[in-house]
């Protein structure tokens, strides 16, 4: 996505103006509209089809959490980033499938990081609407949107989620093709979930590695795939 289309939602005009100024100054995207409450958010999202919605939590009438849940049900669901003065709503925000949760006053660098993640996730959300939502079988089903990495070992593929690993019957190649918008191949035997990439680091001898949110893993990036990975992440 070259320049994400952004909808700003906050019931306070100065807050909307500050976000717009940060986006414009940093060249972070194109602001296509502003809304002051949840109902107006849904109306503008249906009309304008934003890639990303910057959403306040506490607003008159329908609050941001309910608006986010309804946005997720739209045929062209945008990525949602919450921006609020209240930290107690973070868990509920991520339950509503938010990409990130920023506290006011928002720093420019933090906003940039959130928008970069959201811009990567938005097309993945659209593709996921027509694909499987869970992998595995029986009592060992795992939601696709909770999987941090997929790793091929011996004859099996393992899905890595926080606190667990689940063996799958699918091949790594088939999973890469099915979920190409969400998972990125970083090694011949490893795919990682792009929305959960925390850092891409290079050591003193030129080797690249990734860390992921929610799991204590350092995942090697092969030399051959490093340019592709860096390009995908805009690094």
C-alpha atoms as a printed R data frame, in Angstrom:
    type eleno elety resid chain resno       x       y      z
1   ATOM     1    CA   UNK     A     1   0.000   0.000  0.000
2   ATOM     2    CA   UNK     A     2   1.716   3.207 -1.197
3   ATOM     3    CA   UNK     A     3  -0.251   5.831  0.725
4   ATOM     4    CA   UNK     A     4  -2.910   4.566  3.143
5   ATOM     5    CA   UNK     A     5  -6.289   6.303  3.132
6   ATOM     6    CA   UNK     A     6  -6.986   7.363  6.717
7   ATOM     7    CA   UNK     A     7 -10.198   8.274  8.544
8   ATOM     8    CA   UNK     A     8  -9.692  10.246 11.788
9   ATOM     9    CA   UNK     A     9 -12.297   9.810 14.530
10  ATOM    10    CA   UNK     A    10 -12.406  11.918 17.706
11  ATOM    11    CA   UNK     A    11 -15.161  13.995 19.280
12  ATOM    12    CA   UNK     A    12 -12.692  16.840 19.967
13  ATOM    13    CA   UNK     A    13 -11.785  18.993 16.916
14  ATOM    14    CA   UNK     A    14  -8.325  19.971 18.298
15  ATOM    15    CA   UNK     A    15  -7.436  16.281 18.685
16  ATOM    16    CA   UNK     A    16  -8.441  15.601 15.086
17  ATOM    17    CA   UNK     A    17  -6.460  18.607 13.899
18  ATOM    18    CA   UNK     A    18  -3.326  17.428 15.734
19  ATOM    19    CA   UNK     A    19  -3.527  13.960 14.189
20  ATOM    20    CA   UNK     A    20  -4.050  15.420 10.739
21  ATOM    21    CA   UNK     A    21  -1.031  17.709 11.223
22  ATOM    22    CA   UNK     A    22   1.181  14.771 12.311
23  ATOM    23    CA   UNK     A    23   0.077  12.690  9.335
24  ATOM    24    CA   UNK     A    24   0.584  15.520  6.855
25  ATOM    25    CA   UNK     A    25   3.951  16.571  8.294
26  ATOM    26    CA   UNK     A    26   5.302  13.036  8.255
27  ATOM    27    CA   UNK     A    27   3.833  12.046  4.900
28  ATOM    28    CA   UNK     A    28   2.193   9.111  6.668
29  ATOM    29    CA   UNK     A    29  -0.888   8.851  4.470
30  ATOM    30    CA   UNK     A    30  -3.862  10.655  3.033
31  ATOM    31    CA   UNK     A    31  -6.587  11.837  5.414
32  ATOM    32    CA   UNK     A    32  -9.841  11.273  3.529
33  ATOM    33    CA   UNK     A    33 -12.280  12.279  6.246
34  ATOM    34    CA   UNK     A    34 -13.037  13.063  9.886
35  ATOM    35    CA   UNK     A    35 -15.788  11.857 12.203
36  ATOM    36    CA   UNK     A    36 -16.882  12.905 15.687
37  ATOM    37    CA   UNK     A    37 -18.793   9.806 16.859
38  ATOM    38    CA   UNK     A    38 -19.326   6.115 16.198
39  ATOM    39    CA   UNK     A    39 -22.349   6.427 13.939
40  ATOM    40    CA   UNK     A    40 -20.653   8.979 11.703
41  ATOM    41    CA   UNK     A    41 -17.598   6.706 11.612
42  ATOM    42    CA   UNK     A    42 -19.603   3.803 10.203
43  ATOM    43    CA   UNK     A    43 -21.318   6.023  7.660
44  ATOM    44    CA   UNK     A    44 -18.059   7.521  6.387
45  ATOM    45    CA   UNK     A    45 -16.280   4.155  6.372
46  ATOM    46    CA   UNK     A    46 -19.050   2.672  4.207
47  ATOM    47    CA   UNK     A    47 -18.867   5.643  1.840
48  ATOM    48    CA   UNK     A    48 -15.116   6.317  1.663
49  ATOM    49    CA   UNK     A    49 -13.579   2.857  2.240
50  ATOM    50    CA   UNK     A    50 -10.568   3.936  4.341
51  ATOM    51    CA   UNK     A    51  -7.593   1.601  4.736
52  ATOM    52    CA   UNK     A    52  -7.036   2.736  8.332
53  ATOM    53    CA   UNK     A    53  -9.302   4.271 10.978
54  ATOM    54    CA   UNK     A    54  -7.714   6.246 13.843
55  ATOM    55    CA   UNK     A    55 -10.373   5.839 16.518
56  ATOM    56    CA   UNK     A    56 -11.010   7.432 19.898
57  ATOM    57    CA   UNK     A    57 -12.623   5.259 22.589
58  ATOM    58    CA   UNK     A    58 -14.848   7.613 24.560
59  ATOM    59    CA   UNK     A    59 -17.290   9.480 22.348
60  ATOM    60    CA   UNK     A    60 -20.951  10.509 22.592
61  ATOM    61    CA   UNK     A    61 -23.448   7.832 21.595
62  ATOM    62    CA   UNK     A    62 -21.740   4.780 20.119
63  ATOM    63    CA   UNK     A    63 -18.248   4.482 21.614
64  ATOM    64    CA   UNK     A    64 -15.114   3.555 19.730
65  ATOM    65    CA   UNK     A    65 -15.064  -0.081 20.884
66  ATOM    66    CA   UNK     A    66 -18.510  -0.773 19.467
67  ATOM    67    CA   UNK     A    67 -17.656   1.125 16.291
68  ATOM    68    CA   UNK     A    68 -14.517  -1.026 15.875
69  ATOM    69    CA   UNK     A    69 -16.520  -4.235 16.208
70  ATOM    70    CA   UNK     A    70 -18.910  -3.049 13.509
71  ATOM    71    CA   UNK     A    71 -16.080  -1.905 11.252
72  ATOM    72    CA   UNK     A    72 -14.612  -5.417 11.449
73  ATOM    73    CA   UNK     A    73 -17.861  -6.795 10.008
74  ATOM    74    CA   UNK     A    74 -17.757  -4.602  6.901
75  ATOM    75    CA   UNK     A    75 -17.014  -6.224  3.526
76  ATOM    76    CA   UNK     A    76 -13.917  -4.005  3.212
77  ATOM    77    CA   UNK     A    77 -12.847  -3.919  6.850
78  ATOM    78    CA   UNK     A    78 -10.224  -1.248  7.602
79  ATOM    79    CA   UNK     A    79  -7.384  -1.645 10.053
80  ATOM    80    CA   UNK     A    80  -8.169   0.128 13.337
81  ATOM    81    CA   UNK     A    81  -5.737   2.026 15.565
82  ATOM    82    CA   UNK     A    82  -7.143   3.345 18.835
83  ATOM    83    CA   UNK     A    83  -5.931   6.720 20.076
84  ATOM    84    CA   UNK     A    84  -7.200   7.639 23.520
85  ATOM    85    CA   UNK     A    85  -6.342   9.236 26.841
86  ATOM    86    CA   UNK     A    86  -7.397   6.122 28.776
87  ATOM    87    CA   UNK     A    87  -5.166   3.073 29.146
88  ATOM    88    CA   UNK     A    88  -7.772   0.816 30.794
89  ATOM    89    CA   UNK     A    89  -9.458  -0.040 27.499
90  ATOM    90    CA   UNK     A    90  -6.439  -1.690 25.857
91  ATOM    91    CA   UNK     A    91  -7.550  -5.307 26.309
92  ATOM    92    CA   UNK     A    92 -11.041  -4.559 25.018
93  ATOM    93    CA   UNK     A    93  -9.516  -2.714 22.073
94  ATOM    94    CA   UNK     A    94  -7.429  -5.694 21.007
95  ATOM    95    CA   UNK     A    95 -10.451  -7.962 21.482
96  ATOM    96    CA   UNK     A    96 -12.107  -5.688 18.893
97  ATOM    97    CA   UNK     A    97  -9.199  -6.555 16.541
98  ATOM    98    CA   UNK     A    98  -7.345  -3.274 16.841
99  ATOM    99    CA   UNK     A    99  -3.893  -3.138 15.265
100 ATOM   100    CA   UNK     A   100  -2.509  -0.800 17.937
101 ATOM   101    CA   UNK     A   101  -3.482   1.290 20.965
102 ATOM   102    CA   UNK     A   102  -1.870   4.706 21.411
103 ATOM   103    CA   UNK     A   103  -2.168   7.022 24.389
104 ATOM   104    CA   UNK     A   104  -2.554  10.777 24.051
105 ATOM   105    CA   UNK     A   105  -0.584  12.884 23.531
106 ATOM   106    CA   UNK     A   106   0.602  10.872 20.560
107 ATOM   107    CA   UNK     A   107   4.248  11.109 19.556
108 ATOM   108    CA   UNK     A   108   5.024  11.347 15.855
109 ATOM   109    CA   UNK     A   109   7.352   8.318 15.890
110 ATOM   110    CA   UNK     A   110   4.801   6.174 17.700
111 ATOM   111    CA   UNK     A   111   2.088   7.179 15.246
112 ATOM   112    CA   UNK     A   112   4.352   6.349 12.311
113 ATOM   113    CA   UNK     A   113   5.016   2.855 13.686
114 ATOM   114    CA   UNK     A   114   1.317   2.213 14.260
115 ATOM   115    CA   UNK     A   115   0.359   3.374 10.768
116 ATOM   116    CA   UNK     A   116   3.090   1.270  9.174
117 ATOM   117    CA   UNK     A   117   1.757  -1.821 10.936
118 ATOM   118    CA   UNK     A   118  -1.814  -0.934 10.045
119 ATOM   119    CA   UNK     A   119  -0.934  -0.374  6.389
120 ATOM   120    CA   UNK     A   120   0.603  -3.847  6.250
121 ATOM   121    CA   UNK     A   121  -2.348  -5.479  7.997
122 ATOM   122    CA   UNK     A   122  -5.181  -3.804  6.092
123 ATOM   123    CA   UNK     A   123  -4.830  -5.885  2.887
124 ATOM   124    CA   UNK     A   124  -4.353  -9.014  4.998
125 ATOM   125    CA   UNK     A   125  -7.696  -8.391  6.682
126 ATOM   126    CA   UNK     A   126  -9.431  -8.111  3.315
127 ATOM   127    CA   UNK     A   127  -7.992 -11.375  2.062
128 ATOM   128    CA   UNK     A   128  -8.772 -13.192  5.329
129 ATOM   129    CA   UNK     A   129 -12.486 -12.549  4.848
130 ATOM   130    CA   UNK     A   130 -12.642 -15.265  2.195
131 ATOM   131    CA   UNK     A   131 -10.201 -17.734  3.803
132 ATOM   132    CA   UNK     A   132  -9.970 -20.002  6.811
133 ATOM   133    CA   UNK     A   133 -10.051 -18.351 10.226
134 ATOM   134    CA   UNK     A   134  -8.606 -21.322 12.152
135 ATOM   135    CA   UNK     A   135  -5.897 -23.928 11.545
136 ATOM   136    CA   UNK     A   136  -5.466 -27.361 13.093
137 ATOM   137    CA   UNK     A   137  -8.083 -29.957 13.927
138 ATOM   138    CA   UNK     A   138 -10.266 -31.205 16.756
139 ATOM   139    CA   UNK     A   139  -9.321 -29.770 20.119
140 ATOM   140    CA   UNK     A   140  -6.188 -28.223 18.652
141 ATOM   141    CA   UNK     A   141  -7.694 -25.460 16.519
142 ATOM   142    CA   UNK     A   142  -5.900 -22.119 16.669
143 ATOM   143    CA   UNK     A   143  -7.163 -18.794 15.274
144 ATOM   144    CA   UNK     A   144  -5.088 -17.656 12.309
145 ATOM   145    CA   UNK     A   145  -4.937 -14.126 13.723
146 ATOM   146    CA   UNK     A   146  -3.207 -15.405 16.891
147 ATOM   147    CA   UNK     A   147  -0.441 -17.312 15.097
148 ATOM   148    CA   UNK     A   148   2.941 -15.599 15.322
149 ATOM   149    CA   UNK     A   149   4.940 -17.959 13.112
150 ATOM   150    CA   UNK     A   150   4.697 -21.167 11.084
151 ATOM   151    CA   UNK     A   151   7.756 -23.396 11.105
152 ATOM   152    CA   UNK     A   152   8.446 -26.578  9.111
153 ATOM   153    CA   UNK     A   153  10.369 -29.204 11.066
154 ATOM   154    CA   UNK     A   154  10.926 -32.706  9.727
155 ATOM   155    CA   UNK     A   155   7.570 -33.804  8.244
156 ATOM   156    CA   UNK     A   156   5.380 -31.369 10.147
157 ATOM   157    CA   UNK     A   157   4.493 -27.672 10.276
158 ATOM   158    CA   UNK     A   158   4.165 -26.103 13.712
159 ATOM   159    CA   UNK     A   159   1.997 -23.065 14.422
160 ATOM   160    CA   UNK     A   160   3.544 -20.923 17.151
161 ATOM   161    CA   UNK     A   161   1.112 -19.007 19.352
162 ATOM   162    CA   UNK     A   162   1.671 -17.367 22.757
163 ATOM   163    CA   UNK     A   163   2.296 -20.160 25.258
164 ATOM   164    CA   UNK     A   164   1.810 -23.067 22.852
165 ATOM   165    CA   UNK     A   165   2.810 -24.812 19.640
166 ATOM   166    CA   UNK     A   166   0.319 -26.733 17.504
167 ATOM   167    CA   UNK     A   167   1.203 -29.297 14.832
168 ATOM   168    CA   UNK     A   168  -0.607 -28.808 11.510
169 ATOM   169    CA   UNK     A   169  -1.264 -31.148  8.608
170 ATOM   170    CA   UNK     A   170  -0.794 -28.399  5.979
171 ATOM   171    CA   UNK     A   171   2.487 -27.907  4.114
172 ATOM   172    CA   UNK     A   172   4.381 -24.656  4.566
173 ATOM   173    CA   UNK     A   173   4.098 -23.891  0.856
174 ATOM   174    CA   UNK     A   174   0.314 -24.298  0.878
175 ATOM   175    CA   UNK     A   175  -0.026 -22.063  3.932
176 ATOM   176    CA   UNK     A   176   2.199 -19.421  2.353
177 ATOM   177    CA   UNK     A   177   0.023 -19.373 -0.757
178 ATOM   178    CA   UNK     A   178  -3.259 -19.274  1.186
179 ATOM   179    CA   UNK     A   179  -2.208 -16.568  3.648
180 ATOM   180    CA   UNK     A   180   0.360 -14.647  1.596
181 ATOM   181    CA   UNK     A   181  -1.049 -11.277  2.698
182 ATOM   182    CA   UNK     A   182  -0.574 -12.076  6.386
183 ATOM   183    CA   UNK     A   183   2.505 -14.327  6.544
184 ATOM   184    CA   UNK     A   184   5.949 -13.566  5.161
185 ATOM   185    CA   UNK     A   185   8.621 -16.155  4.405
186 ATOM   186    CA   UNK     A   186  11.815 -15.203  6.213
187 ATOM   187    CA   UNK     A   187  13.644 -18.531  5.956
188 ATOM   188    CA   UNK     A   188  13.240 -21.684  3.891
189 ATOM   189    CA   UNK     A   189  11.429 -23.292  6.842
190 ATOM   190    CA   UNK     A   190   9.720 -20.298  8.494
191 ATOM   191    CA   UNK     A   191   6.826 -17.919  7.854
192 ATOM   192    CA   UNK     A   192   6.081 -15.069 10.275
193 ATOM   193    CA   UNK     A   193   2.896 -13.082 10.844
194 ATOM   194    CA   UNK     A   194   3.618  -9.565  9.608
195 ATOM   195    CA   UNK     A   195   1.286  -7.780 12.098
196 ATOM   196    CA   UNK     A   196   3.245  -9.228 15.041
197 ATOM   197    CA   UNK     A   197   6.747  -8.306 13.886
198 ATOM   198    CA   UNK     A   198   8.296  -6.211 16.648
199 ATOM   199    CA   UNK     A   199  11.840  -5.614 15.413
200 ATOM   200    CA   UNK     A   200  14.093  -6.470 12.499
201 ATOM   201    CA   UNK     A   201  17.715  -6.346 13.615
202 ATOM   202    CA   UNK     A   202  21.105  -6.851 12.001
203 ATOM   203    CA   UNK     A   203  24.083  -8.084 14.012
204 ATOM   204    CA   UNK     A   204  27.742  -7.107 13.677
205 ATOM   205    CA   UNK     A   205  28.461  -9.734 11.006
206 ATOM   206    CA   UNK     A   206  25.461  -8.860  8.843
207 ATOM   207    CA   UNK     A   207  22.965 -11.515  9.923
208 ATOM   208    CA   UNK     A   208  19.314 -10.426 10.154
209 ATOM   209    CA   UNK     A   209  16.786 -11.643 12.749
210 ATOM   210    CA   UNK     A   210  13.222 -10.857 13.799
211 ATOM   211    CA   UNK     A   211  11.484 -10.671 17.154
212 ATOM   212    CA   UNK     A   212   7.719 -11.087 17.468
213 ATOM   213    CA   UNK     A   213   5.150  -9.754 19.899
214 ATOM   214    CA   UNK     A   214   3.778 -12.268 22.403
215 ATOM   215    CA   UNK     A   215   6.460 -14.952 22.048
216 ATOM   216    CA   UNK     A   216  10.046 -15.142 23.286
217 ATOM   217    CA   UNK     A   217  11.682 -16.051 19.996
218 ATOM   218    CA   UNK     A   218  14.480 -14.703 17.851
219 ATOM   219    CA   UNK     A   219  13.842 -15.843 14.278
220 ATOM   220    CA   UNK     A   220  16.667 -15.940 11.766
221 ATOM   221    CA   UNK     A   221  16.169 -14.255  8.401
222 ATOM   222    CA   UNK     A   222  18.090 -15.948  5.614
223 ATOM   223    CA   UNK     A   223  20.547 -13.909  3.577
224 ATOM   224    CA   UNK     A   224  18.662 -14.762  0.394
225 ATOM   225    CA   UNK     A   225  15.320 -13.538  1.748
226 ATOM   226    CA   UNK     A   226  16.601 -10.543  3.741
227 ATOM   227    CA   UNK     A   227  16.121  -8.030  0.855
228 ATOM   228    CA   UNK     A   228  12.539  -9.224  0.322
229 ATOM   229    CA   UNK     A   229  11.771  -9.033  4.034
230 ATOM   230    CA   UNK     A   230  13.227  -5.557  4.360
231 ATOM   231    CA   UNK     A   231  11.290  -4.335  1.317
232 ATOM   232    CA   UNK     A   232   8.011  -5.769  2.643
233 ATOM   233    CA   UNK     A   233   8.541  -4.015  5.972
234 ATOM   234    CA   UNK     A   234   9.781  -0.786  4.418
235 ATOM   235    CA   UNK     A   235  13.167  -0.995  6.164
